[in-house]
Every structure is written in structure tokens, then in C-alpha cells.
Amino acid sequence: VSQDWLKRGEVSAAVTAHPGPLQGCDTRALGALRYRATASPSYIAQWFPGGVTPAAIGAAPALTFSDKDRLQQIWVTRTLGKTLPHAAFPTHRLASSQGFVDACLHGLGWGLNPEALVAGHLASGRLVELVPGTALDVALHWQFARLTAPALAPLTCAVLRAAAGVLVPPAPE
């Protein structure tokens, strides 16, 4: 979505999961946002009593950010080796990262949550990973219009500093 805004000139810079190149823009790798597939212990007991299997994942309500959110399908494919069609499981749409965490804590569904938002809940046991050790890393990039690069230089520096503090470092170029 953010890359489309850049193409249309609606924004001068954006954080995107697409590395580009986008005509008229420069791209800087920021690192990866690490997601964990989490749910409450009671949700796991109810929906996955025999473990996280393709059949169980197809019946268990998930959380999705929007119609364009494919993180759950990507995680299922990588973790279970099973490709699911877009509408292969029931889902609740929540366009809020904190809403995802709260919904998981209250047993509404399972979701892919940024590790930074759920680390404390995982440590306390209020949330658990569906399949331990199956993080999904999404590489993020800072794309900005070359024409506005000088004016955006302070913002670019701030974005790079902030990303270095919370993201998994990018692979060396």
C-alpha cells in the first residue's frame, strides 16, 4: 500500500516491505520486523488440543489486519508446509497492532504479533507461540523520492536510528 502511495506521489517517503527499486526513489534496508504467531493458553487448549495441524488451523479463528494481510498464510505455509487459500480460515479483521495483542490476550483468535509488542506477555505466559521458534521476519525498507531526499535527510537519519533499535539487523549488502 505504501509503495502505491509513493508511485502516485501522495507521499515522499514510506516504510515498505517491498525492496523496490521504485522509479525516482532510493531505498535503504531497515532490518526485519519479527512476528510471533501467538494466542492465549486457553485459546490454544480450545482450538489446538491435538497440536497445530493444517485441519486445526483451518478451523481456528485468526486475526487479520485487512483484506491485503497475508502474514497468516505465509506463516502457515512456512511452518506447516501447507498452502492455504486466502479465505481458508475464519478471521476477525482488526486494523490495530495493539488490538491484535489485546484480542490474543482475550482469546478472540491467533495472530502474528510484532515480537516487541508481545515479548512481555510471552515471558509471563499470558501468550504462547502456536509453534515455538517459528518467528516470521518481514524485511522492511525506507523508500524516499530522490527529489526530496535533501529535505528528508533528517527524517531518514531518524528512521534509520529508530529501526536499528527495534528491528532485526538487515543482511550486509
mmCIF file with all atom_site columns, C-alpha atoms in Angstrom:
data_model
loop_
_atom_site.group_PDB
_atom_site.id
_atom_site.type_symbol
_atom_site.label_atom_id
_atom_site.label_alt_id
_atom_site.label_comp_id
_atom_site.label_asym_id
_atom_site.label_entity_id
_atom_site.label_seq_id
_atom_site.pdbx_PDB_ins_code
_atom_site.Cartn_x
_atom_site.Cartn_y
_atom_site.Cartn_z
_atom_site.occupancy
_atom_site.B_iso_or_equiv
_atom_site.pdbx_formal_charge
_atom_site.auth_seq_id
_atom_site.auth_comp_id
_atom_site.auth_asym_id
_atom_site.auth_atom_id
_atom_site.pdbx_PDB_model_num
ATOM 1   C CA . VAL A 1 1   ? 0.000   0.000   0.000   1.00 0.00 ? 1   VAL A CA 1
ATOM 2   C CA . SER A 1 2   ? 2.729   2.482   0.949   1.00 0.00 ? 2   SER A CA 1
ATOM 3   C CA . GLN A 1 3   ? 4.627   1.759   -2.252  1.00 0.00 ? 3   GLN A CA 1
ATOM 4   C CA . ASP A 1 4   ? 1.485   2.605   -4.239  1.00 0.00 ? 4   ASP A CA 1
ATOM 5   C CA . TRP A 1 5   ? 1.320   5.958   -2.424  1.00 0.00 ? 5   TRP A CA 1
ATOM 6   C CA . LEU A 1 6   ? 4.921   6.621   -3.439  1.00 0.00 ? 6   LEU A CA 1
ATOM 7   C CA . LYS A 1 7   ? 4.166   5.756   -7.079  1.00 0.00 ? 7   LYS A CA 1
ATOM 8   C CA . ARG A 1 8   ? 1.233   8.156   -7.112  1.00 0.00 ? 8   ARG A CA 1
ATOM 9   C CA . GLY A 1 9   ? 3.240   10.910  -5.426  1.00 0.00 ? 9   GLY A CA 1
ATOM 10  C CA . GLU A 1 10  ? 0.894   11.005  -2.418  1.00 0.00 ? 10  GLU A CA 1
ATOM 11  C CA . VAL A 1 11  ? 3.868   10.664  -0.047  1.00 0.00 ? 11  VAL A CA 1
ATOM 12  C CA . SER A 1 12  ? 7.568   11.492  -0.343  1.00 0.00 ? 12  SER A CA 1
ATOM 13  C CA . ALA A 1 13  ? 8.776   8.551   1.731   1.00 0.00 ? 13  ALA A CA 1
ATOM 14  C CA . ALA A 1 14  ? 7.439   5.349   3.221   1.00 0.00 ? 14  ALA A CA 1
ATOM 15  C CA . VAL A 1 15  ? 8.370   2.216   5.115   1.00 0.00 ? 15  VAL A CA 1
ATOM 16  C CA . THR A 1 16  ? 7.528   -0.737  2.910   1.00 0.00 ? 16  THR A CA 1
ATOM 17  C CA . ALA A 1 17  ? 8.071   -4.478  2.723   1.00 0.00 ? 17  ALA A CA 1
ATOM 18  C CA . HIS A 1 18  ? 8.917   -4.142  -0.982  1.00 0.00 ? 18  HIS A CA 1
ATOM 19  C CA . PRO A 1 19  ? 12.617  -3.525  -1.642  1.00 0.00 ? 19  PRO A CA 1
ATOM 20  C CA . GLY A 1 20  ? 11.993  -1.735  -4.921  1.00 0.00 ? 20  GLY A CA 1
ATOM 21  C CA . PRO A 1 21  ? 13.542  -0.368  -6.942  1.00 0.00 ? 21  PRO A CA 1
ATOM 22  C CA . LEU A 1 22  ? 10.818  2.168   -7.500  1.00 0.00 ? 22  LEU A CA 1
ATOM 23  C CA . GLN A 1 23  ? 11.404  4.690   -10.271 1.00 0.00 ? 23  GLN A CA 1
ATOM 24  C CA . GLY A 1 24  ? 12.587  8.013   -8.895  1.00 0.00 ? 24  GLY A CA 1
ATOM 25  C CA . CYS A 1 25  ? 13.196  6.618   -5.415  1.00 0.00 ? 25  CYS A CA 1
ATOM 26  C CA . ASP A 1 26  ? 16.107  5.393   -3.349  1.00 0.00 ? 26  ASP A CA 1
ATOM 27  C CA . THR A 1 27  ? 15.775  2.517   -0.907  1.00 0.00 ? 27  THR A CA 1
ATOM 28  C CA . ARG A 1 28  ? 17.549  1.801   2.381   1.00 0.00 ? 28  ARG A CA 1
ATOM 29  C CA . ALA A 1 29  ? 17.220  -1.568  4.114   1.00 0.00 ? 29  ALA A CA 1
ATOM 30  C CA . LEU A 1 30  ? 15.959  -1.074  7.670   1.00 0.00 ? 30  LEU A CA 1
ATOM 31  C CA . GLY A 1 31  ? 16.005  -4.608  9.019   1.00 0.00 ? 31  GLY A CA 1
ATOM 32  C CA . ALA A 1 32  ? 13.257  -7.121  9.653   1.00 0.00 ? 32  ALA A CA 1
ATOM 33  C CA . LEU A 1 33  ? 10.207  -6.856  11.836  1.00 0.00 ? 33  LEU A CA 1
ATOM 34  C CA . ARG A 1 34  ? 9.960   -10.157 13.698  1.00 0.00 ? 34  ARG A CA 1
ATOM 35  C CA . TYR A 1 35  ? 6.460   -11.542 14.150  1.00 0.00 ? 35  TYR A CA 1
ATOM 36  C CA . ARG A 1 36  ? 5.382   -14.332 16.508  1.00 0.00 ? 36  ARG A CA 1
ATOM 37  C CA . ALA A 1 37  ? 2.233   -16.400 15.974  1.00 0.00 ? 37  ALA A CA 1
ATOM 38  C CA . THR A 1 38  ? 0.606   -16.128 19.386  1.00 0.00 ? 38  THR A CA 1
ATOM 39  C CA . ALA A 1 39  ? -2.580  -16.886 21.275  1.00 0.00 ? 39  ALA A CA 1
ATOM 40  C CA . SER A 1 40  ? -3.695  -17.207 24.862  1.00 0.00 ? 40  SER A CA 1
ATOM 41  C CA . PRO A 1 41  ? -3.143  -20.541 26.621  1.00 0.00 ? 41  PRO A CA 1
ATOM 42  C CA . SER A 1 42  ? -6.925  -21.065 26.871  1.00 0.00 ? 42  SER A CA 1
ATOM 43  C CA . TYR A 1 43  ? -7.291  -20.444 23.118  1.00 0.00 ? 43  TYR A CA 1
ATOM 44  C CA . ILE A 1 44  ? -4.563  -22.998 22.389  1.00 0.00 ? 44  ILE A CA 1
ATOM 45  C CA . ALA A 1 45  ? -6.313  -25.539 24.634  1.00 0.00 ? 45  ALA A CA 1
ATOM 46  C CA . GLN A 1 46  ? -9.660  -24.953 22.917  1.00 0.00 ? 46  GLN A CA 1
ATOM 47  C CA . TRP A 1 47  ? -8.608  -24.818 19.262  1.00 0.00 ? 47  TRP A CA 1
ATOM 48  C CA . PHE A 1 48  ? -5.403  -26.885 19.164  1.00 0.00 ? 48  PHE A CA 1
ATOM 49  C CA . PRO A 1 49  ? -5.850  -29.733 21.677  1.00 0.00 ? 49  PRO A CA 1
ATOM 50  C CA . GLY A 1 50  ? -4.062  -32.122 19.285  1.00 0.00 ? 50  GLY A CA 1
ATOM 51  C CA . GLY A 1 51  ? -1.461  -29.586 18.202  1.00 0.00 ? 51  GLY A CA 1
ATOM 52  C CA . VAL A 1 52  ? -1.275  -27.025 15.424  1.00 0.00 ? 52  VAL A CA 1
ATOM 53  C CA . THR A 1 53  ? -2.213  -29.028 12.332  1.00 0.00 ? 53  THR A CA 1
ATOM 54  C CA . PRO A 1 54  ? -3.491  -27.900 8.918   1.00 0.00 ? 54  PRO A CA 1
ATOM 55  C CA . ALA A 1 55  ? -7.005  -29.076 9.848   1.00 0.00 ? 55  ALA A CA 1
ATOM 56  C CA . ALA A 1 56  ? -6.964  -27.269 13.184  1.00 0.00 ? 56  ALA A CA 1
ATOM 57  C CA . ILE A 1 57  ? -5.528  -24.062 11.711  1.00 0.00 ? 57  ILE A CA 1
ATOM 58  C CA . GLY A 1 58  ? -8.278  -24.119 9.077   1.00 0.00 ? 58  GLY A CA 1
ATOM 59  C CA . ALA A 1 59  ? -10.952 -24.080 11.787  1.00 0.00 ? 59  ALA A CA 1
ATOM 60  C CA . ALA A 1 60  ? -9.385  -21.781 14.374  1.00 0.00 ? 60  ALA A CA 1
ATOM 61  C CA . PRO A 1 61  ? -10.304 -18.086 14.145  1.00 0.00 ? 61  PRO A CA 1
ATOM 62  C CA . ALA A 1 62  ? -7.352  -15.920 13.184  1.00 0.00 ? 62  ALA A CA 1
ATOM 63  C CA . LEU A 1 63  ? -6.753  -12.190 13.285  1.00 0.00 ? 63  LEU A CA 1
ATOM 64  C CA . THR A 1 64  ? -6.006  -10.242 10.112  1.00 0.00 ? 64  THR A CA 1
ATOM 65  C CA . PHE A 1 65  ? -5.212  -6.572  9.715   1.00 0.00 ? 65  PHE A CA 1
ATOM 66  C CA . SER A 1 66  ? -7.041  -6.107  6.392   1.00 0.00 ? 66  SER A CA 1
ATOM 67  C CA . ASP A 1 67  ? -8.000  -7.885  3.187   1.00 0.00 ? 67  ASP A CA 1
ATOM 68  C CA . LYS A 1 68  ? -4.410  -7.389  1.989   1.00 0.00 ? 68  LYS A CA 1
ATOM 69  C CA . ASP A 1 69  ? -2.851  -9.017  5.068   1.00 0.00 ? 69  ASP A CA 1
ATOM 70  C CA . ARG A 1 70  ? -1.165  -12.270 4.012   1.00 0.00 ? 70  ARG A CA 1
ATOM 71  C CA . LEU A 1 71  ? 1.105   -12.794 7.041   1.00 0.00 ? 71  LEU A CA 1
ATOM 72  C CA . GLN A 1 72  ? -1.005  -15.634 8.411   1.00 0.00 ? 72  GLN A CA 1
ATOM 73  C CA . GLN A 1 73  ? -0.945  -17.536 5.096   1.00 0.00 ? 73  GLN A CA 1
ATOM 74  C CA . ILE A 1 74  ? 2.818   -17.040 4.784   1.00 0.00 ? 74  ILE A CA 1
ATOM 75  C CA . TRP A 1 75  ? 3.382   -18.264 8.352   1.00 0.00 ? 75  TRP A CA 1
ATOM 76  C CA . VAL A 1 76  ? 1.144   -21.328 7.851   1.00 0.00 ? 76  VAL A CA 1
ATOM 77  C CA . THR A 1 77  ? 2.922   -22.234 4.601   1.00 0.00 ? 77  THR A CA 1
ATOM 78  C CA . ARG A 1 78  ? 6.393   -21.884 6.135   1.00 0.00 ? 78  ARG A CA 1
ATOM 79  C CA . THR A 1 79  ? 5.508   -23.573 9.415   1.00 0.00 ? 79  THR A CA 1
ATOM 80  C CA . LEU A 1 80  ? 3.143   -26.346 8.381   1.00 0.00 ? 80  LEU A CA 1
ATOM 81  C CA . GLY A 1 81  ? 4.163   -26.772 4.745   1.00 0.00 ? 81  GLY A CA 1
ATOM 82  C CA . LYS A 1 82  ? 0.537   -26.268 3.783   1.00 0.00 ? 82  LYS A CA 1
ATOM 83  C CA . THR A 1 83  ? -0.575  -23.556 1.380   1.00 0.00 ? 83  THR A CA 1
ATOM 84  C CA . LEU A 1 84  ? -3.958  -22.171 2.350   1.00 0.00 ? 84  LEU A CA 1
ATOM 85  C CA . PRO A 1 85  ? -6.194  -20.166 0.057   1.00 0.00 ? 85  PRO A CA 1
ATOM 86  C CA . HIS A 1 86  ? -6.905  -16.577 1.137   1.00 0.00 ? 86  HIS A CA 1
ATOM 87  C CA . ALA A 1 87  ? -10.167 -17.380 2.952   1.00 0.00 ? 87  ALA A CA 1
ATOM 88  C CA . ALA A 1 88  ? -9.083  -20.767 4.311   1.00 0.00 ? 88  ALA A CA 1
ATOM 89  C CA . PHE A 1 89  ? -9.790  -19.963 7.954   1.00 0.00 ? 89  PHE A CA 1
ATOM 90  C CA . PRO A 1 90  ? -12.253 -17.808 9.851   1.00 0.00 ? 90  PRO A CA 1
ATOM 91  C CA . THR A 1 91  ? -10.859 -14.409 10.706  1.00 0.00 ? 91  THR A CA 1
ATOM 92  C CA . HIS A 1 92  ? -11.548 -11.240 12.634  1.00 0.00 ? 92  HIS A CA 1
ATOM 93  C CA . ARG A 1 93  ? -10.325 -8.050  10.985  1.00 0.00 ? 93  ARG A CA 1
ATOM 94  C CA . LEU A 1 94  ? -8.572  -5.638  13.347  1.00 0.00 ? 94  LEU A CA 1
ATOM 95  C CA . ALA A 1 95  ? -6.672  -2.691  11.886  1.00 0.00 ? 95  ALA A CA 1
ATOM 96  C CA . SER A 1 96  ? -4.656  -2.136  15.046  1.00 0.00 ? 96  SER A CA 1
ATOM 97  C CA . SER A 1 97  ? -1.385  -3.718  16.142  1.00 0.00 ? 97  SER A CA 1
ATOM 98  C CA . GLN A 1 98  ? -2.260  -3.238  19.808  1.00 0.00 ? 98  GLN A CA 1
ATOM 99  C CA . GLY A 1 99  ? -5.761  -4.548  19.050  1.00 0.00 ? 99  GLY A CA 1
ATOM 100 C CA . PHE A 1 100 ? -4.167  -7.776  17.792  1.00 0.00 ? 100 PHE A CA 1
ATOM 101 C CA . VAL A 1 101 ? -2.310  -8.205  21.068  1.00 0.00 ? 101 VAL A CA 1
ATOM 102 C CA . ASP A 1 102 ? -5.411  -7.449  23.148  1.00 0.00 ? 102 ASP A CA 1
ATOM 103 C CA . ALA A 1 103 ? -7.554  -9.815  21.066  1.00 0.00 ? 103 ALA A CA 1
ATOM 104 C CA . CYS A 1 104 ? -4.981  -12.600 21.503  1.00 0.00 ? 104 CYS A CA 1
ATOM 105 C CA . LEU A 1 105 ? -4.849  -11.980 25.259  1.00 0.00 ? 105 LEU A CA 1
ATOM 106 C CA . HIS A 1 106 ? -8.644  -12.268 25.449  1.00 0.00 ? 106 HIS A CA 1
ATOM 107 C CA . GLY A 1 107 ? -8.855  -15.457 23.361  1.00 0.00 ? 107 GLY A CA 1
ATOM 108 C CA . LEU A 1 108 ? -10.531 -13.929 20.308  1.00 0.00 ? 108 LEU A CA 1
ATOM 109 C CA . GLY A 1 109 ? -8.089  -15.531 17.869  1.00 0.00 ? 109 GLY A CA 1
ATOM 110 C CA . TRP A 1 110 ? -4.496  -16.268 16.994  1.00 0.00 ? 110 TRP A CA 1
ATOM 111 C CA . GLY A 1 111 ? -2.387  -13.688 15.235  1.00 0.00 ? 111 GLY A CA 1
ATOM 112 C CA . LEU A 1 112 ? 1.046   -12.705 14.080  1.00 0.00 ? 112 LEU A CA 1
ATOM 113 C CA . ASN A 1 113 ? 2.184   -10.044 16.501  1.00 0.00 ? 113 ASN A CA 1
ATOM 114 C CA . PRO A 1 114 ? 5.355   -7.964  16.410  1.00 0.00 ? 114 PRO A CA 1
ATOM 115 C CA . GLU A 1 115 ? 7.763   -9.545  18.872  1.00 0.00 ? 115 GLU A CA 1
ATOM 116 C CA . ALA A 1 116 ? 8.381   -6.221  20.623  1.00 0.00 ? 116 ALA A CA 1
ATOM 117 C CA . LEU A 1 117 ? 4.674   -5.956  21.486  1.00 0.00 ? 117 LEU A CA 1
ATOM 118 C CA . VAL A 1 118 ? 4.323   -9.480  22.879  1.00 0.00 ? 118 VAL A CA 1
ATOM 119 C CA . ALA A 1 119 ? 7.718   -10.244 24.450  1.00 0.00 ? 119 ALA A CA 1
ATOM 120 C CA . GLY A 1 120 ? 6.496   -9.438  27.968  1.00 0.00 ? 120 GLY A CA 1
ATOM 121 C CA . HIS A 1 121 ? 3.299   -11.449 27.515  1.00 0.00 ? 121 HIS A CA 1
ATOM 122 C CA . LEU A 1 122 ? 5.276   -14.434 26.187  1.00 0.00 ? 122 LEU A CA 1
ATOM 123 C CA . ALA A 1 123 ? 7.684   -14.203 29.138  1.00 0.00 ? 123 ALA A CA 1
ATOM 124 C CA . SER A 1 124 ? 4.795   -14.093 31.629  1.00 0.00 ? 124 SER A CA 1
ATOM 125 C CA . GLY A 1 125 ? 2.876   -16.924 29.936  1.00 0.00 ? 125 GLY A CA 1
ATOM 126 C CA . ARG A 1 126 ? -0.152  -14.750 29.164  1.00 0.00 ? 126 ARG A CA 1
ATOM 127 C CA . LEU A 1 127 ? 0.526   -15.535 25.496  1.00 0.00 ? 127 LEU A CA 1
ATOM 128 C CA . VAL A 1 128 ? 2.209   -18.551 23.939  1.00 0.00 ? 128 VAL A CA 1
ATOM 129 C CA . GLU A 1 129 ? 3.553   -19.239 20.481  1.00 0.00 ? 129 GLU A CA 1
ATOM 130 C CA . LEU A 1 130 ? 1.407   -21.556 18.391  1.00 0.00 ? 130 LEU A CA 1
ATOM 131 C CA . VAL A 1 131 ? 4.563   -23.389 17.315  1.00 0.00 ? 131 VAL A CA 1
ATOM 132 C CA . PRO A 1 132 ? 7.577   -22.329 19.403  1.00 0.00 ? 132 PRO A CA 1
ATOM 133 C CA . GLY A 1 133 ? 10.560  -20.998 17.490  1.00 0.00 ? 133 GLY A CA 1
ATOM 134 C CA . THR A 1 134 ? 8.695   -20.193 14.261  1.00 0.00 ? 134 THR A CA 1
ATOM 135 C CA . ALA A 1 135 ? 9.142   -16.440 14.002  1.00 0.00 ? 135 ALA A CA 1
ATOM 136 C CA . LEU A 1 136 ? 8.320   -14.760 10.716  1.00 0.00 ? 136 LEU A CA 1
ATOM 137 C CA . ASP A 1 137 ? 10.756  -11.987 9.791   1.00 0.00 ? 137 ASP A CA 1
ATOM 138 C CA . VAL A 1 138 ? 9.489   -9.364  7.351   1.00 0.00 ? 138 VAL A CA 1
ATOM 139 C CA . ALA A 1 139 ? 12.215  -7.244  5.775   1.00 0.00 ? 139 ALA A CA 1
ATOM 140 C CA . LEU A 1 140 ? 11.388  -3.544  5.799   1.00 0.00 ? 140 LEU A CA 1
ATOM 141 C CA . HIS A 1 141 ? 12.773  -0.771  3.619   1.00 0.00 ? 141 HIS A CA 1
ATOM 142 C CA . TRP A 1 142 ? 12.781  3.023   3.731   1.00 0.00 ? 142 TRP A CA 1
ATOM 143 C CA . GLN A 1 143 ? 11.928  4.318   0.279   1.00 0.00 ? 143 GLN A CA 1
ATOM 144 C CA . PHE A 1 144 ? 12.086  8.005   -0.495  1.00 0.00 ? 144 PHE A CA 1
ATOM 145 C CA . ALA A 1 145 ? 11.808  10.218  -3.546  1.00 0.00 ? 145 ALA A CA 1
ATOM 146 C CA . ARG A 1 146 ? 15.209  11.334  -4.817  1.00 0.00 ? 146 ARG A CA 1
ATOM 147 C CA . LEU A 1 147 ? 13.899  14.855  -5.474  1.00 0.00 ? 147 LEU A CA 1
ATOM 148 C CA . THR A 1 148 ? 13.009  15.330  -1.820  1.00 0.00 ? 148 THR A CA 1
ATOM 149 C CA . ALA A 1 149 ? 15.978  13.417  -0.377  1.00 0.00 ? 149 ALA A CA 1
ATOM 150 C CA . PRO A 1 150 ? 17.858  16.523  0.839   1.00 0.00 ? 150 PRO A CA 1
ATOM 151 C CA . ALA A 1 151 ? 14.800  17.834  2.698   1.00 0.00 ? 151 ALA A CA 1
ATOM 152 C CA . LEU A 1 152 ? 14.109  14.363  4.095   1.00 0.00 ? 152 LEU A CA 1
ATOM 153 C CA . ALA A 1 153 ? 17.687  13.724  5.240   1.00 0.00 ? 153 ALA A CA 1
ATOM 154 C CA . PRO A 1 154 ? 16.993  14.413  8.954   1.00 0.00 ? 154 PRO A CA 1
ATOM 155 C CA . LEU A 1 155 ? 13.906  12.188  8.835   1.00 0.00 ? 155 LEU A CA 1
ATOM 156 C CA . THR A 1 156 ? 15.856  9.470   7.016   1.00 0.00 ? 156 THR A CA 1
ATOM 157 C CA . CYS A 1 157 ? 18.521  9.546   9.748   1.00 0.00 ? 157 CYS A CA 1
ATOM 158 C CA . ALA A 1 158 ? 15.853  9.337   12.461  1.00 0.00 ? 158 ALA A CA 1
ATOM 159 C CA . VAL A 1 159 ? 14.089  6.408   10.756  1.00 0.00 ? 159 VAL A CA 1
ATOM 160 C CA . LEU A 1 160 ? 17.374  4.519   10.365  1.00 0.00 ? 160 LEU A CA 1
ATOM 161 C CA . ARG A 1 161 ? 18.266  5.099   14.051  1.00 0.00 ? 161 ARG A CA 1
ATOM 162 C CA . ALA A 1 162 ? 14.816  4.011   15.255  1.00 0.00 ? 162 ALA A CA 1
ATOM 163 C CA . ALA A 1 163 ? 14.867  0.911   13.052  1.00 0.00 ? 163 ALA A CA 1
ATOM 164 C CA . ALA A 1 164 ? 18.293  -0.076  14.369  1.00 0.00 ? 164 ALA A CA 1
ATOM 165 C CA . GLY A 1 165 ? 16.849  -0.077  17.883  1.00 0.00 ? 165 GLY A CA 1
ATOM 166 C CA . VAL A 1 166 ? 13.910  -2.416  17.267  1.00 0.00 ? 166 VAL A CA 1
ATOM 167 C CA . LEU A 1 167 ? 14.374  -4.413  14.068  1.00 0.00 ? 167 LEU A CA 1
ATOM 168 C CA . VAL A 1 168 ? 16.461  -7.482  13.348  1.00 0.00 ? 168 VAL A CA 1
ATOM 169 C CA . PRO A 1 169 ? 19.518  -6.022  11.560  1.00 0.00 ? 169 PRO A CA 1
ATOM 170 C CA . PRO A 1 170 ? 19.466  -6.185  7.752   1.00 0.00 ? 170 PRO A CA 1
ATOM 171 C CA . ALA A 1 171 ? 21.732  -8.588  5.934   1.00 0.00 ? 171 ALA A CA 1
ATOM 172 C CA . PRO A 1 172 ? 25.019  -6.977  4.812   1.00 0.00 ? 172 PRO A CA 1
ATOM 173 C CA . GLU A 1 173 ? 24.822  -5.557  1.298   1.00 0.00 ? 173 GLU A CA 1
#
